[in-house]
CSV table of C-alpha atoms and ligand atoms in Angstrom, one decimal:
chain,number,residue,atom,x,y,z
A,1,MET,CA,10.4,-27.8,24.1
A,2,PHE,CA,11.3,-31.4,24.7
A,3,ALA,CA,14.5,-33.1,23.4
A,4,ARG,CA,14.2,-36.7,22.0
A,5,LEU,CA,10.8,-37.6,23.5
A,6,GLU,CA,7.9,-39.3,21.7
A,7,GLU,CA,4.8,-37.2,21.4
A,8,ILE,CA,2.9,-39.5,23.7
A,9,GLN,CA,5.6,-39.3,26.4
A,10,GLN,CA,5.6,-35.5,26.1
A,11,ASN,CA,1.8,-35.4,26.7
A,12,GLU,CA,2.2,-37.6,29.8
A,13,PHE,CA,4.7,-35.1,31.2
A,14,ILE,CA,2.6,-32.1,30.4
A,15,LYS,CA,-0.5,-33.7,31.9
A,16,ALA,CA,1.4,-34.5,35.1
A,17,ALA,CA,2.8,-31.0,35.3
A,18,ILE,CA,-0.6,-29.3,34.8
A,19,ASP,CA,-2.2,-31.6,37.3
A,20,HIS,CA,0.3,-30.5,40.0
A,21,VAL,CA,0.6,-26.7,39.4
A,22,GLY,CA,-1.2,-26.0,42.6
A,23,ALA,CA,-4.2,-24.4,40.9
A,24,GLY,CA,-7.3,-25.4,39.0
A,25,VAL,CA,-6.8,-25.4,35.2
A,26,VAL,CA,-9.8,-25.8,32.8
A,27,ILE,CA,-10.5,-25.4,29.1
A,28,THR,CA,-13.9,-24.6,27.7
A,29,ASP,CA,-15.2,-24.7,24.1
A,30,PRO,CA,-17.2,-21.6,23.2
A,31,GLU,CA,-18.3,-23.1,19.9
A,32,GLN,CA,-20.4,-25.6,21.8
A,33,ASP,CA,-23.7,-24.7,23.3
A,34,ASP,CA,-23.3,-22.8,26.7
A,35,ASN,CA,-19.4,-22.9,26.5
A,36,PRO,CA,-19.0,-26.2,28.4
A,37,LEU,CA,-15.8,-27.5,30.1
A,38,ILE,CA,-13.9,-29.9,27.9
A,39,TYR,CA,-11.0,-30.4,30.3
A,40,CYS,CA,-10.2,-29.9,34.0
A,41,ASN,CA,-7.0,-30.8,35.8
A,42,GLN,CA,-6.5,-32.6,39.2
A,43,GLY,CA,-6.0,-29.2,40.9
A,44,PHE,CA,-9.5,-28.2,39.9
A,45,GLU,CA,-10.9,-31.5,41.3
A,46,GLU,CA,-9.1,-30.9,44.6
A,47,LEU,CA,-10.1,-27.2,44.8
A,48,THR,CA,-13.8,-27.7,44.1
A,49,GLY,CA,-14.5,-31.3,45.3
A,50,TYR,CA,-16.0,-32.2,41.9
A,51,LYS,CA,-14.7,-35.1,39.8
A,52,ALA,CA,-13.9,-34.4,36.1
A,53,GLU,CA,-16.8,-36.7,35.0
A,54,GLU,CA,-19.3,-34.6,37.1
A,55,VAL,CA,-18.3,-31.3,35.4
A,56,LEU,CA,-17.2,-32.0,31.9
A,57,GLY,CA,-19.9,-30.9,29.5
A,58,ARG,CA,-21.2,-28.3,32.0
A,59,ASN,CA,-20.6,-24.5,32.3
A,60,CYS,CA,-18.3,-23.3,35.0
A,61,ARG,CA,-21.1,-21.2,36.5
A,62,LEU,CA,-22.0,-24.3,38.5
A,63,LEU,CA,-19.5,-23.0,41.1
A,64,GLN,CA,-21.5,-19.8,41.7
A,65,GLY,CA,-24.1,-19.4,44.4
A,66,GLU,CA,-26.0,-16.9,46.6
A,67,GLU,CA,-22.9,-15.0,47.8
A,68,THR,CA,-21.4,-14.7,44.3
A,69,ASP,CA,-21.4,-11.0,43.4
A,70,PRO,CA,-23.4,-10.5,40.1
A,71,LYS,CA,-20.9,-7.6,39.3
A,72,HIS,CA,-18.1,-10.1,39.2
A,73,VAL,CA,-20.1,-12.4,36.9
A,74,ASP,CA,-20.9,-9.4,34.6
A,75,HIS,CA,-17.2,-8.6,34.4
A,76,VAL,CA,-16.4,-12.2,33.3
A,77,ARG,CA,-19.3,-12.3,30.8
A,78,GLU,CA,-18.2,-9.0,29.2
A,79,GLY,CA,-14.6,-10.1,28.9
A,80,LEU,CA,-15.6,-13.4,27.2
A,81,ALA,CA,-18.0,-11.6,24.8
A,82,ASN,CA,-15.0,-9.5,23.7
A,83,ARG,CA,-12.6,-12.4,23.6
A,84,LYS,CA,-10.4,-10.5,26.1
A,85,PRO,CA,-8.4,-11.9,29.1
A,86,VAL,CA,-10.3,-11.6,32.4
A,87,LYS,CA,-8.9,-11.4,35.9
A,88,VAL,CA,-11.4,-11.4,38.8
A,89,GLU,CA,-11.7,-12.5,42.5
A,90,MET,CA,-15.1,-13.9,43.1
A,91,LYS,CA,-16.9,-16.1,45.7
A,92,ASN,CA,-17.5,-19.6,44.5
A,93,TYR,CA,-18.9,-22.8,46.1
A,94,ARG,CA,-17.3,-26.2,46.4
A,95,LYS,CA,-19.4,-29.4,45.9
A,96,ASP,CA,-19.9,-29.7,49.6
A,97,GLY,CA,-21.4,-26.1,49.7
A,98,THR,CA,-18.4,-24.4,51.4
A,99,VAL,CA,-17.5,-21.0,50.0
A,100,PHE,CA,-14.0,-20.0,48.8
A,101,TRP,CA,-12.5,-16.9,47.2
A,102,ASN,CA,-11.5,-17.8,43.6
A,103,GLU,CA,-8.8,-15.8,41.9
A,104,LEU,CA,-9.8,-16.5,38.4
A,105,HIS,CA,-7.8,-15.8,35.2
A,106,ILE,CA,-9.4,-16.6,31.9
A,107,PHE,CA,-7.7,-16.1,28.5
A,108,PRO,CA,-8.6,-17.0,24.9
A,109,VAL,CA,-6.2,-19.4,23.1
A,110,TYR,CA,-6.4,-19.6,19.3
A,111,ILE,CA,-5.5,-23.1,17.9
A,112,ALA,CA,-4.5,-22.6,14.3
A,113,GLN,CA,-4.7,-26.3,13.3
A,114,MET,CA,-8.4,-26.2,14.2
A,115,ASP,CA,-9.0,-22.6,13.3
A,116,GLN,CA,-10.8,-22.2,16.6
A,117,THR,CA,-10.5,-20.2,19.9
A,118,TYR,CA,-10.9,-21.9,23.2
A,119,PHE,CA,-10.8,-20.4,26.7
A,120,VAL,CA,-8.4,-21.5,29.4
A,121,GLY,CA,-9.2,-20.7,33.0
A,122,VAL,CA,-6.9,-20.9,36.0
A,123,GLN,CA,-8.5,-21.0,39.5
A,124,LYS,CA,-6.7,-20.3,42.7
A,125,ASP,CA,-8.1,-20.4,46.3
A,126,VAL,CA,-7.2,-17.0,47.9
A,127,SER,CA,-9.6,-17.3,50.8
A,128,GLN,CA,-6.8,-17.0,53.4
A,129,ARG,CA,-5.4,-13.8,51.9
A,130,ARG,CA,-8.9,-12.3,51.7
A,131,GLU,CA,-9.7,-13.2,55.3
A,132,GLN,CA,-6.4,-11.5,56.4
A,133,GLU,CA,-7.2,-8.4,54.4
A,134,GLU,CA,-10.7,-8.2,56.0
A,135,LEU,CA,-9.2,-8.7,59.4
A,136,LEU,CA,-6.6,-6.0,58.7
A,137,GLY,CA,-9.3,-3.6,57.5
A,138,HIS,CA,-11.3,-4.2,60.7
A,139,TYR,CA,-8.3,-3.6,62.9
A,140,LEU,CA,-7.4,-0.4,61.0
A,141,SER,CA,-10.9,1.1,61.4
A,142,GLU,CA,-10.7,0.1,65.1
A,143,VAL,CA,-7.4,1.9,65.5
A,144,LYS,CA,-8.9,4.9,63.7
A,145,ARG,CA,-11.9,4.9,66.0
A,146,LEU,CA,-9.7,4.6,69.1
A,147,SER,CA,-7.3,7.4,67.9
A,148,THR,CA,-10.2,10.0,68.2
A,149,PRO,CA,-11.3,9.4,71.8
A,150,ILE,CA,-13.8,12.2,72.5
A,151,VAL,CA,-14.4,12.1,76.3
A,152,PRO,CA,-17.4,13.9,77.7
A,153,VAL,CA,-16.2,15.4,81.0
A,154,GLN,CA,-19.3,17.5,81.8
A,155,HIS,CA,-22.8,17.8,80.4
A,156,ASN,CA,-21.7,20.6,78.1
A,157,ILE,CA,-17.9,20.0,77.7
A,158,SER,CA,-15.9,17.2,75.9
A,159,VAL,CA,-12.1,16.7,75.6
A,160,LEU,CA,-10.3,15.4,72.6
A,161,PRO,CA,-6.7,14.5,73.3
A,162,LEU,CA,-4.7,14.8,70.1
A,163,VAL,CA,-2.2,11.9,70.0
A,164,GLY,CA,0.2,10.7,67.4
A,165,THR,CA,0.8,11.9,63.8
A,166,ILE,CA,-1.7,14.0,62.0
A,167,ASP,CA,-1.9,13.5,58.3
A,168,ASP,CA,-4.6,14.4,55.9
A,169,GLU,CA,-6.6,11.2,56.2
A,170,ARG,CA,-6.4,11.3,60.0
A,171,LEU,CA,-7.5,14.9,60.0
A,172,GLN,CA,-10.6,14.1,57.8
A,173,GLN,CA,-11.5,11.2,60.1
A,174,MET,CA,-11.1,13.4,63.2
A,175,LEU,CA,-13.3,16.1,61.7
A,176,GLU,CA,-16.0,13.5,60.9
A,177,ALA,CA,-15.9,12.1,64.4
A,178,VAL,CA,-16.0,15.5,66.0
A,179,SER,CA,-18.9,16.7,63.8
A,180,TYR,CA,-20.9,13.5,64.6
A,181,HIS,CA,-20.2,13.9,68.3
A,182,VAL,CA,-21.0,17.6,68.6
A,183,LYS,CA,-24.2,17.1,66.5
A,184,GLU,CA,-25.3,14.4,68.9
A,185,LYS,CA,-24.4,16.1,72.2
A,186,LYS,CA,-24.9,19.7,71.2
A,187,GLU,CA,-22.1,20.8,73.6
A,188,GLU,CA,-21.0,24.3,74.4
A,189,TYR,CA,-17.2,23.6,74.5
A,190,LEU,CA,-14.8,21.1,72.9
A,191,ILE,CA,-11.4,21.1,74.4
A,192,LEU,CA,-8.6,20.0,72.0
A,193,ASP,CA,-5.7,18.9,74.2
A,194,MET,CA,-2.4,19.1,72.4
A,195,SER,CA,-0.1,18.1,75.2
A,196,ALA,CA,0.8,14.8,73.5
A,197,VAL,CA,1.6,16.4,70.2
A,198,HIS,CA,5.3,16.4,69.7
A,199,SER,CA,5.8,18.6,66.7
A,200,TYR,CA,3.7,21.4,65.3
A,201,ASN,CA,3.4,21.3,61.5
A,202,GLU,CA,1.1,22.5,58.8
A,203,GLU,CA,-1.3,19.5,59.1
A,204,VAL,CA,-1.8,20.1,62.8
A,205,HIS,CA,-2.4,23.8,62.1
A,206,MET,CA,-4.9,23.0,59.4
A,207,GLY,CA,-6.6,20.6,61.8
A,208,VAL,CA,-7.1,23.2,64.4
A,209,TYR,CA,-8.2,25.8,61.8
A,210,GLN,CA,-10.7,23.5,60.1
A,211,MET,CA,-12.0,22.1,63.4
A,212,ASN,CA,-12.6,25.7,64.6
A,213,GLN,CA,-14.6,26.5,61.4
A,214,LEU,CA,-16.6,23.3,61.7
A,215,LEU,CA,-17.5,23.9,65.4
A,216,ASP,CA,-18.3,27.5,64.8
A,217,LEU,CA,-20.9,26.5,62.3
A,218,MET,CA,-22.3,24.0,64.8
A,219,GLY,CA,-22.5,26.5,67.7
A,220,THR,CA,-19.7,24.9,69.8
A,221,LYS,CA,-16.6,26.7,71.0
A,222,LEU,CA,-13.2,25.3,70.4
A,223,VAL,CA,-10.8,25.5,73.3
A,224,ILE,CA,-7.1,24.6,73.0
A,225,THR,CA,-4.9,23.3,75.8
A,226,GLY,CA,-1.4,21.9,76.2
A,227,ILE,CA,0.4,24.2,73.7
A,228,LYS,CA,4.1,23.9,74.5
A,229,PRO,CA,6.2,27.1,74.3
A,230,THR,CA,8.1,25.5,71.4
A,231,PHE,CA,4.8,25.3,69.4
A,232,ALA,CA,4.5,29.0,69.4
A,233,ILE,CA,7.8,29.2,67.6
A,234,GLN,CA,7.0,26.3,65.2
A,235,SER,CA,3.6,27.8,64.4
A,236,ALA,CA,5.1,31.1,63.4
A,237,PRO,CA,5.2,30.3,59.6
A,238,TYR,CA,1.4,29.6,59.7
A,239,ALA,CA,-1.4,31.9,60.6
A,240,ASP,CA,-1.6,33.0,64.3
A,241,PHE,CA,-4.1,31.3,66.6
A,242,SER,CA,-5.0,34.7,68.0
A,243,GLU,CA,-6.5,35.5,64.6
A,244,LEU,CA,-9.0,32.7,65.2
A,245,SER,CA,-10.0,34.1,68.6
A,246,LEU,CA,-9.6,30.8,70.3
A,247,GLN,CA,-9.5,30.3,74.0
A,248,THR,CA,-6.2,28.7,75.0
A,249,TYR,CA,-5.1,27.3,78.4
A,250,ALA,CA,-2.0,25.6,79.7
A,251,THR,CA,-3.8,22.4,80.9
A,252,VAL,CA,-7.2,20.7,80.6
A,253,LYS,CA,-7.6,21.2,84.3
A,254,GLN,CA,-7.1,24.9,84.1
A,255,ALA,CA,-9.6,25.1,81.2
A,256,LEU,CA,-12.2,23.2,83.1
A,257,GLN,CA,-11.8,25.4,86.1
A,258,VAL,CA,-12.5,28.5,84.0
A,259,LEU,CA,-15.2,27.1,81.8
A,260,ARG,CA,-17.2,25.7,84.8
A,261,THR,CA,-17.5,29.1,86.4
B,301,LIG,C1,-12.4,-20.9,30.9
B,301,LIG,C2,-13.4,-20.4,31.9
B,301,LIG,C3,-13.3,-20.7,33.2
B,301,LIG,C4,-14.3,-20.2,34.1
B,301,LIG,N1,-14.1,-20.5,35.4
B,301,LIG,C5,-15.1,-20.0,36.3
B,301,LIG,C6,-14.9,-20.3,37.7
B,301,LIG,O1,-14.0,-20.9,38.2
B,301,LIG,N2,-15.9,-19.8,38.5
B,301,LIG,C7,-17.0,-19.1,38.1
B,301,LIG,O2,-17.8,-18.6,38.9
B,301,LIG,N3,-17.1,-18.8,36.8
B,301,LIG,C8,-16.2,-19.3,35.9
B,301,LIG,N4,-16.3,-19.0,34.5
B,301,LIG,C9,-17.4,-18.1,34.1
B,301,LIG,C10,-18.7,-18.8,33.7
B,301,LIG,O3,-18.5,-20.0,33.0
B,301,LIG,C11,-19.6,-17.9,32.9
B,301,LIG,O4,-18.9,-17.5,31.8
B,301,LIG,C12,-20.1,-16.7,33.7
B,301,LIG,O5,-20.9,-17.1,34.7
B,301,LIG,C13,-20.8,-15.6,32.8
B,301,LIG,O6,-21.7,-16.2,32.0
B,301,LIG,P1,-23.3,-16.4,32.4
B,301,LIG,O7,-23.9,-15.0,32.6
B,301,LIG,O8,-23.8,-17.1,31.2
B,301,LIG,O9,-23.3,-17.2,33.6
B,301,LIG,C14,-15.4,-19.5,33.6
B,301,LIG,C15,-15.5,-19.2,32.3
B,301,LIG,C16,-14.5,-19.7,31.4
B,301,LIG,C17,-14.7,-19.4,29.9
């Protein structure tokens, strides 16, 4: 609400504010053929590289291109058909052909005086955040890969040193890596070295148990090394290893000496 300002001055203020909100703002008229743009702010011009006169009268799909995911476009189309607000992140193209990630919000606005609904769209460039997320995802999968280092030490024996915290996700990822490795190499023994595991909990126990079952099915024997005396006490609430008939040794070196003979 404005106090003591002529309508014309109010409009100037609102226009200046919308031009500088740091995002694209557009209005389309769905009563006209192909729902064309009837307004775009300065933020839209800066974001897309198009001048208002180049886009007014055209549909916003002019920003789409080869890398735009059709699923995202379907989502927008569906929302508009039902006159529902839409929020989507989609790849769009600037006038110069460069791609950006567009965080697009669209919502219907009913203007009572005209008894008509228009659509307002707000576009924000979120490319930097998307790039950081992609990079983070890449690093996380690299960390996961490196945290299951299966080392072949002989033609029929590999060692997997268990390091860090074992949670459910890590356990599944380890089982996947182990089954892939054993399937490829068809080894006789897999040594699971626990000397770098600091506390023995249910997850670790489940890990050993499930890995034993998996390897059993694949014809590879699981050998455990590096169990500290404290583990024996900590593992007491869970099932006993002896029940799994696993071979256990104090160190990897000792296991290798026995298994080689
Ligand atoms: C207000 C409004 C703003 C829009 N802004 C964009 C946009 O920035 N980028 C885009 O790719 N599509 C945008 N669209 C979506 C397209 O205009 C179009 O609705 C979409 O491509 C689905 O329709 P179609 O299958 O006819 O292409 C917008 C739509 C509306 C109503």
